[in-house]
mmCIF file of C-alpha atoms and ligand atoms in Angstrom:
data_model
loop_
_atom_site.group_PDB
_atom_site.id
_atom_site.type_symbol
_atom_site.label_atom_id
_atom_site.label_comp_id
_atom_site.label_asym_id
_atom_site.label_seq_id
_atom_site.Cartn_x
_atom_site.Cartn_y
_atom_site.Cartn_z
ATOM 1 C CA MET A 1 -40.348 40.723 249.545
ATOM 2 C CA ASP A 2 -37.831 39.611 252.121
ATOM 3 C CA GLU A 3 -39.796 37.978 254.964
ATOM 4 C CA GLU A 4 -36.976 37.864 257.509
ATOM 5 C CA ILE A 5 -36.274 41.555 257.189
ATOM 6 C CA PHE A 6 -39.956 42.479 257.529
ATOM 7 C CA LYS A 7 -40.365 40.227 260.561
ATOM 8 C CA ALA A 8 -37.497 42.030 262.303
ATOM 9 C CA LEU A 9 -38.980 45.497 261.839
ATOM 10 C CA PRO A 10 -41.408 45.741 264.814
ATOM 11 C CA GLN A 11 -38.912 44.546 267.416
ATOM 12 C CA LEU A 12 -36.258 46.961 266.161
ATOM 13 C CA LEU A 13 -38.496 49.942 265.535
ATOM 14 C CA LEU A 14 -40.868 49.977 268.520
ATOM 15 C CA PRO A 15 -38.247 50.428 271.296
ATOM 16 C CA TRP A 16 -36.500 53.061 269.176
ATOM 17 C CA TYR A 17 -39.806 54.887 268.634
ATOM 18 C CA ALA A 18 -40.539 54.836 272.382
ATOM 19 C CA ARG A 19 -37.208 56.606 272.946
ATOM 20 C CA SER A 20 -37.040 58.904 269.951
ATOM 21 C CA ALA A 21 -40.553 59.946 268.877
ATOM 22 C CA ARG A 22 -41.017 63.683 268.499
ATOM 23 C CA ASP A 23 -43.701 65.191 270.678
ATOM 24 C CA LEU A 24 -46.203 66.333 268.042
ATOM 25 C CA PRO A 25 -49.615 67.824 268.875
ATOM 26 C CA TRP A 26 -51.542 65.123 266.978
ATOM 27 C CA ARG A 27 -49.705 62.360 268.835
ATOM 28 C CA ARG A 28 -51.120 63.367 272.204
ATOM 29 C CA ASP A 29 -54.380 61.436 271.828
ATOM 30 C CA ARG A 30 -55.989 58.907 269.511
ATOM 31 C CA GLU A 31 -59.073 60.876 268.570
ATOM 32 C CA PRO A 32 -59.779 59.839 264.949
ATOM 33 C CA TYR A 33 -60.710 63.412 263.962
ATOM 34 C CA HIS A 34 -57.299 64.637 265.140
ATOM 35 C CA ILE A 35 -55.404 61.825 263.394
ATOM 36 C CA TRP A 36 -57.381 62.353 260.200
ATOM 37 C CA LEU A 37 -56.932 66.137 260.161
ATOM 38 C CA SER A 38 -53.196 65.907 260.841
ATOM 39 C CA GLU A 39 -52.651 63.240 258.185
ATOM 40 C CA ILE A 40 -54.469 65.331 255.576
ATOM 41 C CA MET A 41 -52.561 68.480 256.545
ATOM 42 C CA LEU A 42 -49.226 66.642 256.518
ATOM 43 C CA GLN A 43 -49.642 65.522 252.905
ATOM 44 C CA GLN A 44 -47.171 67.647 250.932
ATOM 45 C CA THR A 45 -46.581 69.943 253.920
ATOM 46 C CA ARG A 46 -43.787 70.107 256.492
ATOM 47 C CA VAL A 47 -44.472 69.191 260.116
ATOM 48 C CA GLU A 48 -43.370 72.601 261.399
ATOM 49 C CA ALA A 49 -45.715 74.396 259.001
ATOM 50 C CA VAL A 50 -48.650 72.163 259.949
ATOM 51 C CA LYS A 51 -48.472 72.742 263.722
ATOM 52 C CA SER A 52 -50.000 76.218 263.765
ATOM 53 C CA TYR A 53 -52.636 75.337 261.129
ATOM 54 C CA TYR A 54 -53.618 72.260 263.100
ATOM 55 C CA ALA A 55 -54.094 74.226 266.331
ATOM 56 C CA ARG A 56 -56.026 77.014 264.614
ATOM 57 C CA PHE A 57 -58.277 74.567 262.737
ATOM 58 C CA LEU A 58 -59.172 72.657 265.898
ATOM 59 C CA THR A 59 -59.891 75.846 267.807
ATOM 60 C CA ALA A 60 -62.323 76.954 265.103
ATOM 61 C CA LEU A 61 -63.778 73.524 264.301
ATOM 62 C CA PRO A 62 -63.183 71.289 267.322
ATOM 63 C CA ASP A 63 -65.032 68.189 266.124
ATOM 64 C CA ILE A 64 -66.477 66.438 263.099
ATOM 65 C CA GLN A 65 -69.913 67.972 263.675
ATOM 66 C CA ALA A 66 -68.467 71.479 263.649
ATOM 67 C CA LEU A 67 -66.536 70.756 260.434
ATOM 68 C CA ALA A 68 -69.628 69.293 258.753
ATOM 69 C CA ALA A 69 -71.686 72.355 259.716
ATOM 70 C CA ALA A 70 -69.075 74.908 258.581
ATOM 71 C CA ASP A 71 -69.358 76.562 255.191
ATOM 72 C CA GLN A 72 -66.620 75.949 252.627
ATOM 73 C CA GLU A 73 -65.433 79.569 252.772
ATOM 74 C CA THR A 74 -64.647 79.139 256.473
ATOM 75 C CA VAL A 75 -62.759 75.908 255.865
ATOM 76 C CA ASN A 76 -60.842 77.431 252.940
ATOM 77 C CA LYS A 77 -59.873 80.399 255.075
ATOM 78 C CA LEU A 78 -58.513 78.090 257.781
ATOM 79 C CA TRP A 79 -56.587 76.278 255.045
ATOM 80 C CA GLU A 80 -55.223 79.415 253.396
ATOM 81 C CA GLY A 81 -51.497 79.089 252.693
ATOM 82 C CA LEU A 82 -51.390 75.298 253.102
ATOM 83 C CA GLY A 83 -52.013 74.721 249.396
ATOM 84 C CA TYR A 84 -53.659 71.729 247.690
ATOM 85 C CA TYR A 85 -57.078 73.120 248.529
ATOM 86 C CA SER A 86 -58.927 70.047 247.299
ATOM 87 C CA ARG A 87 -57.888 68.607 250.660
ATOM 88 C CA ALA A 88 -59.986 71.248 252.431
ATOM 89 C CA ARG A 89 -63.007 70.554 250.220
ATOM 90 C CA ASN A 90 -62.735 66.804 250.743
ATOM 91 C CA LEU A 91 -62.343 67.192 254.505
ATOM 92 C CA ARG A 92 -65.655 68.986 254.726
ATOM 93 C CA ARG A 93 -67.367 66.553 252.352
ATOM 94 C CA ALA A 94 -66.092 63.606 254.373
ATOM 95 C CA ALA A 95 -67.221 65.215 257.653
ATOM 96 C CA LYS A 96 -70.728 65.635 256.228
ATOM 97 C CA GLU A 97 -70.725 62.009 255.146
ATOM 98 C CA ILE A 98 -69.593 60.862 258.597
ATOM 99 C CA VAL A 99 -72.410 62.865 260.192
ATOM 100 C CA GLU A 100 -75.031 61.604 257.728
ATOM 101 C CA ARG A 101 -73.990 57.952 257.431
ATOM 102 C CA TYR A 102 -72.268 57.227 260.722
ATOM 103 C CA GLN A 103 -74.085 59.602 263.122
ATOM 104 C CA GLY A 104 -70.943 61.692 263.450
ATOM 105 C CA LYS A 105 -68.770 58.806 264.668
ATOM 106 C CA PHE A 106 -65.656 58.094 262.597
ATOM 107 C CA PRO A 107 -66.019 54.560 261.116
ATOM 108 C CA ALA A 108 -63.581 52.048 262.610
ATOM 109 C CA ASP A 109 -63.299 49.924 259.496
ATOM 110 C CA PHE A 110 -60.621 50.229 256.785
ATOM 111 C CA THR A 111 -62.998 49.876 253.816
ATOM 112 C CA ALA A 112 -65.403 52.476 255.221
ATOM 113 C CA ILE A 113 -62.540 54.874 256.027
ATOM 114 C CA ARG A 114 -61.030 54.380 252.546
ATOM 115 C CA ALA A 115 -64.388 55.169 250.920
ATOM 116 C CA LEU A 116 -64.558 58.679 252.444
ATOM 117 C CA PRO A 117 -63.759 61.628 250.147
ATOM 118 C CA GLY A 118 -60.084 62.573 250.006
ATOM 119 C CA ILE A 119 -58.885 59.438 251.804
ATOM 120 C CA GLY A 120 -56.572 57.117 249.894
ATOM 121 C CA ASP A 121 -54.812 53.923 250.947
ATOM 122 C CA TYR A 122 -52.110 55.770 252.859
ATOM 123 C CA THR A 123 -54.414 57.941 254.955
ATOM 124 C CA ALA A 124 -56.882 55.110 255.561
ATOM 125 C CA GLY A 125 -53.983 52.935 256.738
ATOM 126 C CA ALA A 126 -52.719 55.676 259.053
ATOM 127 C CA ILE A 127 -56.136 56.372 260.598
ATOM 128 C CA GLY A 128 -56.984 52.658 260.828
ATOM 129 C CA SER A 129 -53.781 51.779 262.654
ATOM 130 C CA ILE A 130 -53.229 54.900 264.788
ATOM 131 C CA ALA A 131 -56.824 55.602 265.830
ATOM 132 C CA PHE A 132 -58.270 52.070 265.813
ATOM 133 C CA GLU A 133 -55.295 49.688 266.214
ATOM 134 C CA LEU A 134 -56.015 47.941 262.912
ATOM 135 C CA PRO A 135 -53.114 46.171 261.137
ATOM 136 C CA THR A 136 -53.336 48.578 258.208
ATOM 137 C CA PRO A 137 -49.997 49.909 256.927
ATOM 138 C CA ALA A 138 -49.653 53.481 255.704
ATOM 139 C CA VAL A 139 -47.226 53.331 252.809
ATOM 140 C CA ASP A 140 -46.010 56.649 251.455
ATOM 141 C CA GLY A 141 -42.743 57.846 249.936
ATOM 142 C CA ASN A 142 -41.037 57.775 253.354
ATOM 143 C CA VAL A 143 -41.908 54.144 253.976
ATOM 144 C CA LEU A 144 -41.073 53.097 250.413
ATOM 145 C CA ARG A 145 -37.661 54.709 250.714
ATOM 146 C CA LEU A 146 -37.027 52.981 254.007
ATOM 147 C CA VAL A 147 -38.119 49.562 252.758
ATOM 148 C CA SER A 148 -36.241 49.897 249.527
ATOM 149 C CA ARG A 149 -33.039 50.733 251.446
ATOM 150 C CA VAL A 150 -33.338 48.150 254.168
ATOM 151 C CA THR A 151 -33.966 45.418 251.582
ATOM 152 C CA ALA A 152 -31.581 46.986 249.001
ATOM 153 C CA SER A 153 -34.325 46.677 246.432
ATOM 154 C CA CYS A 154 -33.649 48.076 242.973
ATOM 155 C CA VAL A 155 -37.257 47.972 241.741
ATOM 156 C CA CYS A 156 -38.812 51.332 240.955
ATOM 157 C CA VAL A 157 -40.933 52.510 243.914
ATOM 158 C CA ASP A 158 -43.193 54.561 241.626
ATOM 159 C CA ASP A 159 -44.657 51.322 240.329
ATOM 160 C CA ALA A 160 -48.096 50.824 241.961
ATOM 161 C CA LYS A 161 -47.433 47.090 242.205
ATOM 162 C CA VAL A 162 -44.415 47.734 244.443
ATOM 163 C CA LYS A 163 -46.479 49.857 246.796
ATOM 164 C CA SER A 164 -49.082 47.151 247.190
ATOM 165 C CA GLU A 165 -46.383 44.485 247.726
ATOM 166 C CA VAL A 166 -44.814 46.596 250.468
ATOM 167 C CA ARG A 167 -48.251 47.153 252.010
ATOM 168 C CA ASN A 168 -48.952 43.410 252.065
ATOM 169 C CA ALA A 169 -45.536 42.531 253.421
ATOM 170 C CA LEU A 170 -45.875 45.072 256.239
ATOM 171 C CA ALA A 171 -49.481 44.055 257.021
ATOM 172 C CA SER A 172 -48.286 40.506 257.688
ATOM 173 C CA VAL A 173 -45.941 41.680 260.485
ATOM 174 C CA TYR A 174 -48.117 44.295 262.203
ATOM 175 C CA PRO A 175 -47.797 43.697 265.955
ATOM 176 C CA ALA A 176 -51.134 43.267 267.753
ATOM 177 C CA GLY A 177 -51.654 46.013 270.311
ATOM 178 C CA ALA A 178 -48.953 48.234 268.795
ATOM 179 C CA CYS A 179 -50.312 48.861 265.304
ATOM 180 C CA GLY A 180 -50.479 52.630 265.725
ATOM 181 C CA ARG A 181 -47.005 52.867 267.164
ATOM 182 C CA PHE A 182 -45.607 50.638 264.404
ATOM 183 C CA THR A 183 -47.089 52.867 261.699
ATOM 184 C CA GLN A 184 -45.727 55.940 263.421
ATOM 185 C CA SER A 185 -42.287 54.391 263.952
ATOM 186 C CA LEU A 186 -41.972 53.764 260.215
ATOM 187 C CA MET A 187 -43.086 57.322 259.460
ATOM 188 C CA GLU A 188 -40.750 58.726 262.090
ATOM 189 C CA LEU A 189 -37.688 56.842 260.912
ATOM 190 C CA GLY A 190 -38.321 57.919 257.311
ATOM 191 C CA ALA A 191 -38.776 61.539 258.366
ATOM 192 C CA THR A 192 -35.912 61.909 260.822
ATOM 193 C CA VAL A 193 -33.224 59.262 260.164
ATOM 194 C CA CYS A 194 -33.588 57.602 256.763
ATOM 195 C CA ILE A 195 -34.212 60.984 255.183
ATOM 196 C CA PRO A 196 -35.038 61.754 251.544
ATOM 197 C CA ASN A 197 -32.646 64.590 250.759
ATOM 198 C CA GLY A 198 -29.197 64.284 252.193
ATOM 199 C CA THR A 199 -27.313 61.464 253.839
ATOM 200 C CA PRO A 200 -29.306 59.080 256.058
ATOM 201 C CA ASP A 201 -28.087 58.927 259.636
ATOM 202 C CA CYS A 202 -27.238 55.211 259.570
ATOM 203 C CA ALA A 203 -25.194 55.398 262.773
ATOM 204 C CA ALA A 204 -28.334 56.383 264.688
ATOM 205 C CA CYS A 205 -30.652 53.978 262.868
ATOM 206 C CA PRO A 206 -32.269 51.069 264.727
ATOM 207 C CA LEU A 207 -32.269 49.096 261.450
ATOM 208 C CA ARG A 208 -28.528 49.313 260.825
ATOM 209 C CA THR A 209 -28.000 45.670 261.874
ATOM 210 C CA ILE A 210 -30.281 44.407 259.113
ATOM 211 C CA CYS A 211 -29.985 47.149 256.495
ATOM 212 C CA ARG A 212 -28.643 45.809 253.215
ATOM 213 C CA ALA A 213 -28.236 49.210 251.598
ATOM 214 C CA MET A 214 -25.927 50.220 254.426
ATOM 215 C CA ALA A 215 -23.990 46.959 254.211
ATOM 216 C CA GLN A 216 -23.554 47.489 250.483
ATOM 217 C CA GLY A 217 -22.936 51.252 250.768
ATOM 218 C CA VAL A 218 -25.738 52.075 248.325
ATOM 219 C CA GLN A 219 -28.038 54.127 250.603
ATOM 220 C CA LEU A 220 -27.881 57.202 248.413
ATOM 221 C CA GLN A 221 -28.688 55.274 245.235
ATOM 222 C CA LEU A 222 -31.982 54.050 246.690
ATOM 223 C CA PRO A 223 -34.873 54.198 246.195
ATOM 224 C CA VAL A 224 -35.018 53.898 242.425
ATOM 225 C CA ARG A 225 -37.516 56.486 241.113
ATOM 226 C CA ARG A 226 -38.987 57.240 237.744
ATOM 227 C CA GLU A 227 -37.657 60.401 236.142
ATOM 228 C CA LYS A 228 -39.962 63.330 236.859
ATOM 229 C CA ARG A 229 -41.636 65.127 234.002
ATOM 230 C CA ALA A 230 -40.745 68.810 233.713
ATOM 231 C CA ARG A 231 -43.404 71.230 234.995
ATOM 232 C CA ARG A 232 -45.476 73.136 232.480
ATOM 233 C CA GLN A 233 -44.746 76.875 232.551
ATOM 234 C CA GLU A 234 -47.660 79.305 232.510
ATOM 235 C CA ILE A 235 -47.058 82.998 231.978
ATOM 236 C CA LYS A 236 -49.601 85.533 233.199
ATOM 237 C CA THR A 237 -50.067 89.113 234.260
ATOM 238 C CA VAL A 238 -51.745 89.761 237.594
ATOM 239 C CA LEU A 239 -53.481 93.070 238.145
ATOM 240 C CA ILE A 240 -53.528 94.498 241.650
ATOM 241 C CA LEU A 241 -56.266 97.132 241.661
ATOM 242 C CA ASP A 242 -56.443 99.308 244.754
ATOM 243 C CA CYS A 243 -59.340 101.647 245.440
ATOM 244 C CA ASP A 244 -59.129 103.460 248.782
ATOM 245 C CA GLY A 245 -57.234 100.515 250.272
ATOM 246 C CA SER A 246 -59.687 97.896 248.985
ATOM 247 C CA ILE A 247 -58.392 95.307 246.519
ATOM 248 C CA ALA A 248 -60.296 93.860 243.552
ATOM 249 C CA LEU A 249 -60.900 90.103 243.812
ATOM 250 C CA GLN A 250 -62.630 87.540 241.622
ATOM 251 C CA LYS A 251 -63.865 84.102 242.557
ATOM 252 C CA ARG A 252 -62.154 81.269 240.694
ATOM 253 C CA PRO A 253 -64.250 78.679 238.857
ATOM 254 C CA PRO A 254 -65.670 75.781 240.944
ATOM 255 C CA HIS A 255 -63.441 73.193 239.269
ATOM 256 C CA GLY A 256 -59.741 72.865 238.514
ATOM 257 C CA LEU A 257 -56.681 74.365 240.168
ATOM 258 C CA LEU A 258 -57.502 76.490 243.268
ATOM 259 C CA ALA A 259 -61.199 75.889 242.620
ATOM 260 C CA GLY A 260 -63.613 78.246 244.360
ATOM 261 C CA LEU A 261 -60.899 80.382 245.977
ATOM 262 C CA TRP A 262 -60.390 84.120 245.460
ATOM 263 C CA GLN A 263 -57.871 85.510 243.003
ATOM 264 C CA LEU A 264 -56.628 88.830 241.729
ATOM 265 C CA PRO A 265 -57.752 89.746 238.198
ATOM 266 C CA GLU A 266 -55.328 88.404 235.617
ATOM 267 C CA ALA A 267 -54.624 87.992 231.921
ATOM 268 C CA PRO A 268 -52.561 85.407 230.038
ATOM 269 C CA GLY A 269 -49.062 86.345 228.834
ATOM 270 C CA THR A 270 -46.820 89.193 229.880
ATOM 271 C CA LEU A 271 -48.487 92.567 229.447
ATOM 272 C CA SER A 272 -46.619 95.844 229.578
ATOM 273 C CA PRO A 273 -48.143 98.463 231.917
ATOM 274 C CA SER A 274 -49.685 100.272 228.960
ATOM 275 C CA GLN A 275 -51.169 97.023 227.536
ATOM 276 C CA ALA A 276 -52.567 96.250 230.990
ATOM 277 C CA LEU A 277 -54.059 99.732 231.122
ATOM 278 C CA THR A 278 -55.760 99.212 227.755
ATOM 279 C CA LEU A 279 -57.134 95.868 228.961
ATOM 280 C CA LEU A 280 -58.509 97.414 232.148
ATOM 281 C CA GLU A 281 -60.165 100.180 230.173
ATOM 282 C CA SER A 282 -61.822 97.545 227.961
ATOM 283 C CA TRP A 283 -63.241 96.093 231.218
ATOM 284 C CA GLY A 284 -64.626 99.502 232.163
ATOM 285 C CA VAL A 285 -61.982 100.109 234.824
ATOM 286 C CA LYS A 286 -60.344 103.521 234.697
ATOM 287 C CA PRO A 287 -57.166 103.451 236.779
ATOM 288 C CA GLN A 288 -55.680 106.755 237.924
ATOM 289 C CA ASP A 289 -52.062 105.657 238.330
ATOM 290 C CA ILE A 290 -49.765 102.783 237.553
ATOM 291 C CA LEU A 291 -47.877 102.313 240.803
ATOM 292 C CA LYS A 292 -45.326 99.620 240.200
ATOM 293 C CA GLN A 293 -44.498 96.291 238.599
ATOM 294 C CA VAL A 294 -43.016 93.158 240.178
ATOM 295 C CA GLU A 295 -42.151 89.632 239.018
ATOM 296 C CA LYS A 296 -43.205 86.559 241.008
ATOM 297 C CA ASN A 297 -43.510 82.869 240.471
ATOM 298 C CA HIS A 298 -45.360 80.059 242.153
ATOM 299 C CA ILE A 299 -44.748 76.348 241.839
ATOM 300 C CA PHE A 300 -47.559 73.796 241.893
ATOM 301 C CA THR A 301 -47.045 70.059 241.444
ATOM 302 C CA HIS A 302 -47.390 70.007 237.656
ATOM 303 C CA VAL A 303 -47.295 73.634 236.659
ATOM 304 C CA GLU A 304 -45.288 76.735 237.435
ATOM 305 C CA TRP A 305 -46.773 80.205 237.155
ATOM 306 C CA ASN A 306 -44.434 82.975 236.049
ATOM 307 C CA MET A 307 -46.269 86.178 236.862
ATOM 308 C CA THR A 308 -45.850 89.881 236.286
ATOM 309 C CA GLY A 309 -47.812 91.888 238.829
ATOM 310 C CA ILE A 310 -48.832 95.421 237.941
ATOM 311 C CA TYR A 311 -50.268 97.696 240.641
ATOM 312 C CA PHE A 312 -52.894 100.307 239.785
ATOM 313 C CA ARG A 313 -54.704 102.900 241.848
ATOM 314 C CA CYS A 314 -58.377 103.132 240.875
ATOM 315 C CA ALA A 315 -60.956 105.816 241.617
ATOM 316 C CA GLN A 316 -64.022 103.583 241.422
ATOM 317 C CA LYS A 317 -65.006 100.192 242.796
ATOM 318 C CA THR A 318 -66.354 98.786 239.569
ATOM 319 C CA PRO A 319 -69.038 96.128 240.092
ATOM 320 C CA GLN A 320 -67.465 93.201 238.200
ATOM 321 C CA PHE A 321 -65.074 92.711 241.137
ATOM 322 C CA THR A 322 -65.483 92.032 244.827
ATOM 323 C CA TRP A 323 -63.570 94.773 246.644
ATOM 324 C CA ALA A 324 -61.988 93.519 249.839
ATOM 325 C CA THR A 325 -60.708 95.749 252.629
ATOM 326 C CA PRO A 326 -57.433 94.753 254.355
ATOM 327 C CA GLU A 327 -59.503 93.465 257.281
ATOM 328 C CA GLU A 328 -61.674 91.345 254.962
ATOM 329 C CA LEU A 329 -58.565 90.033 253.204
ATOM 330 C CA GLU A 330 -57.305 88.942 256.587
ATOM 331 C CA ARG A 331 -60.505 87.423 257.954
ATOM 332 C CA VAL A 332 -62.928 86.604 255.168
ATOM 333 C CA TYR A 333 -61.484 85.869 251.749
ATOM 334 C CA SER A 334 -59.237 82.886 251.116
ATOM 335 C CA VAL A 335 -56.647 84.099 248.646
ATOM 336 C CA PRO A 336 -54.073 81.403 247.819
ATOM 337 C CA THR A 337 -50.362 82.128 248.260
ATOM 338 C CA ALA A 338 -49.796 82.382 244.485
ATOM 339 C CA TYR A 339 -51.821 85.627 244.560
ATOM 340 C CA ARG A 340 -51.420 86.670 248.173
ATOM 341 C CA GLN A 341 -47.697 87.208 247.683
ATOM 342 C CA PHE A 342 -48.599 90.293 245.616
ATOM 343 C CA LEU A 343 -50.583 91.701 248.528
ATOM 344 C CA THR A 344 -47.761 91.471 251.032
ATOM 345 C CA GLU A 345 -45.770 93.627 248.559
ATOM 346 C CA ARG A 346 -48.429 96.315 248.667
ATOM 347 C CA THR A 347 -47.003 99.726 249.453
ATOM 348 C CA ILE A 348 -49.871 101.842 248.231
HETATM 349 S S1 SF4 B 1 -29.299 51.965 258.084
HETATM 350 FE FE1 SF4 B 1 -29.263 53.863 256.953
HETATM 351 S S2 SF4 B 1 -30.060 53.397 254.911
HETATM 352 FE FE2 SF4 B 1 -30.555 51.689 256.276
HETATM 353 S S3 SF4 B 1 -32.632 52.133 256.942
HETATM 354 FE FE3 SF4 B 1 -31.237 52.970 258.477
HETATM 355 S S4 SF4 B 1 -30.869 55.103 257.872
HETATM 356 FE FE4 SF4 B 1 -31.789 54.046 256.140
#
């Protein structure tokens, strides 16, 4: 790693950050619970989308004690639509651990923070530096891109060794008393100037005087990434069963994708309406009408669901399902977006 370039980062980034930082709700204080919650929500999710979730979550569960005491259904409901629901489960588990082991006070030590459920090196580094002023870098894709451009490094940033080298190099230049701001300045520059998709705004960049990628004109070739594997395709038929306005739901298994959330009944493969009808009858459901059919898809990190949704009107609320009223769908049951998109289509 290039020492001179790393040494120059704090003095170039901190004044720029003081001028250019966006006013984000989680930047208004240094409460560890707020920093933690925002960092978890921001993983894989856009800042604009997180803002309303963050406010709603804190209104419902204003502190670690409240989160630890909440049931998982409540937390899932607050998380509904954000995706990656294991984050919501780990948040609650970690809150319980903080209450049990640390009397409800967030630990101010990197190793203890890192050991909490759902907290990896990046999040521990962010909380450590922003909430507790520890010299603990938070290295994610944004920071790797930035470092790889400013140093014009051609090594593949998906290599775990590179991440730890960047972490060590940054840790050695963390400015005492400004650790939190330094972490946030790196995040901010990666999110707003040295952007991932599209041309980086080098003219507005505080690192332009030292940036080797800019000097060499290779910004868009960096960082070097491993080729992504294609997503697995899964084909399924989703059955939207409506009985007097209530919709049939089933709870998903406690492990795996969307664990413990609520789903619509489904079957593998693409069924025609008459095949779906036969299947429902084999389940003891006797629909009155087939209402309509729609096609939807939903993309997860490693898999894509291609779904045919078939809508049925039913006369009876058969007991193998939980029948949710529109009000309960709104307030009680956490139905992930993959399934919920069929409910917004409902015209029954
Ligand atoms: S000068 Fe351009 S490529 Fe270099 S760090 Fe700044 S925005 Fe990124």
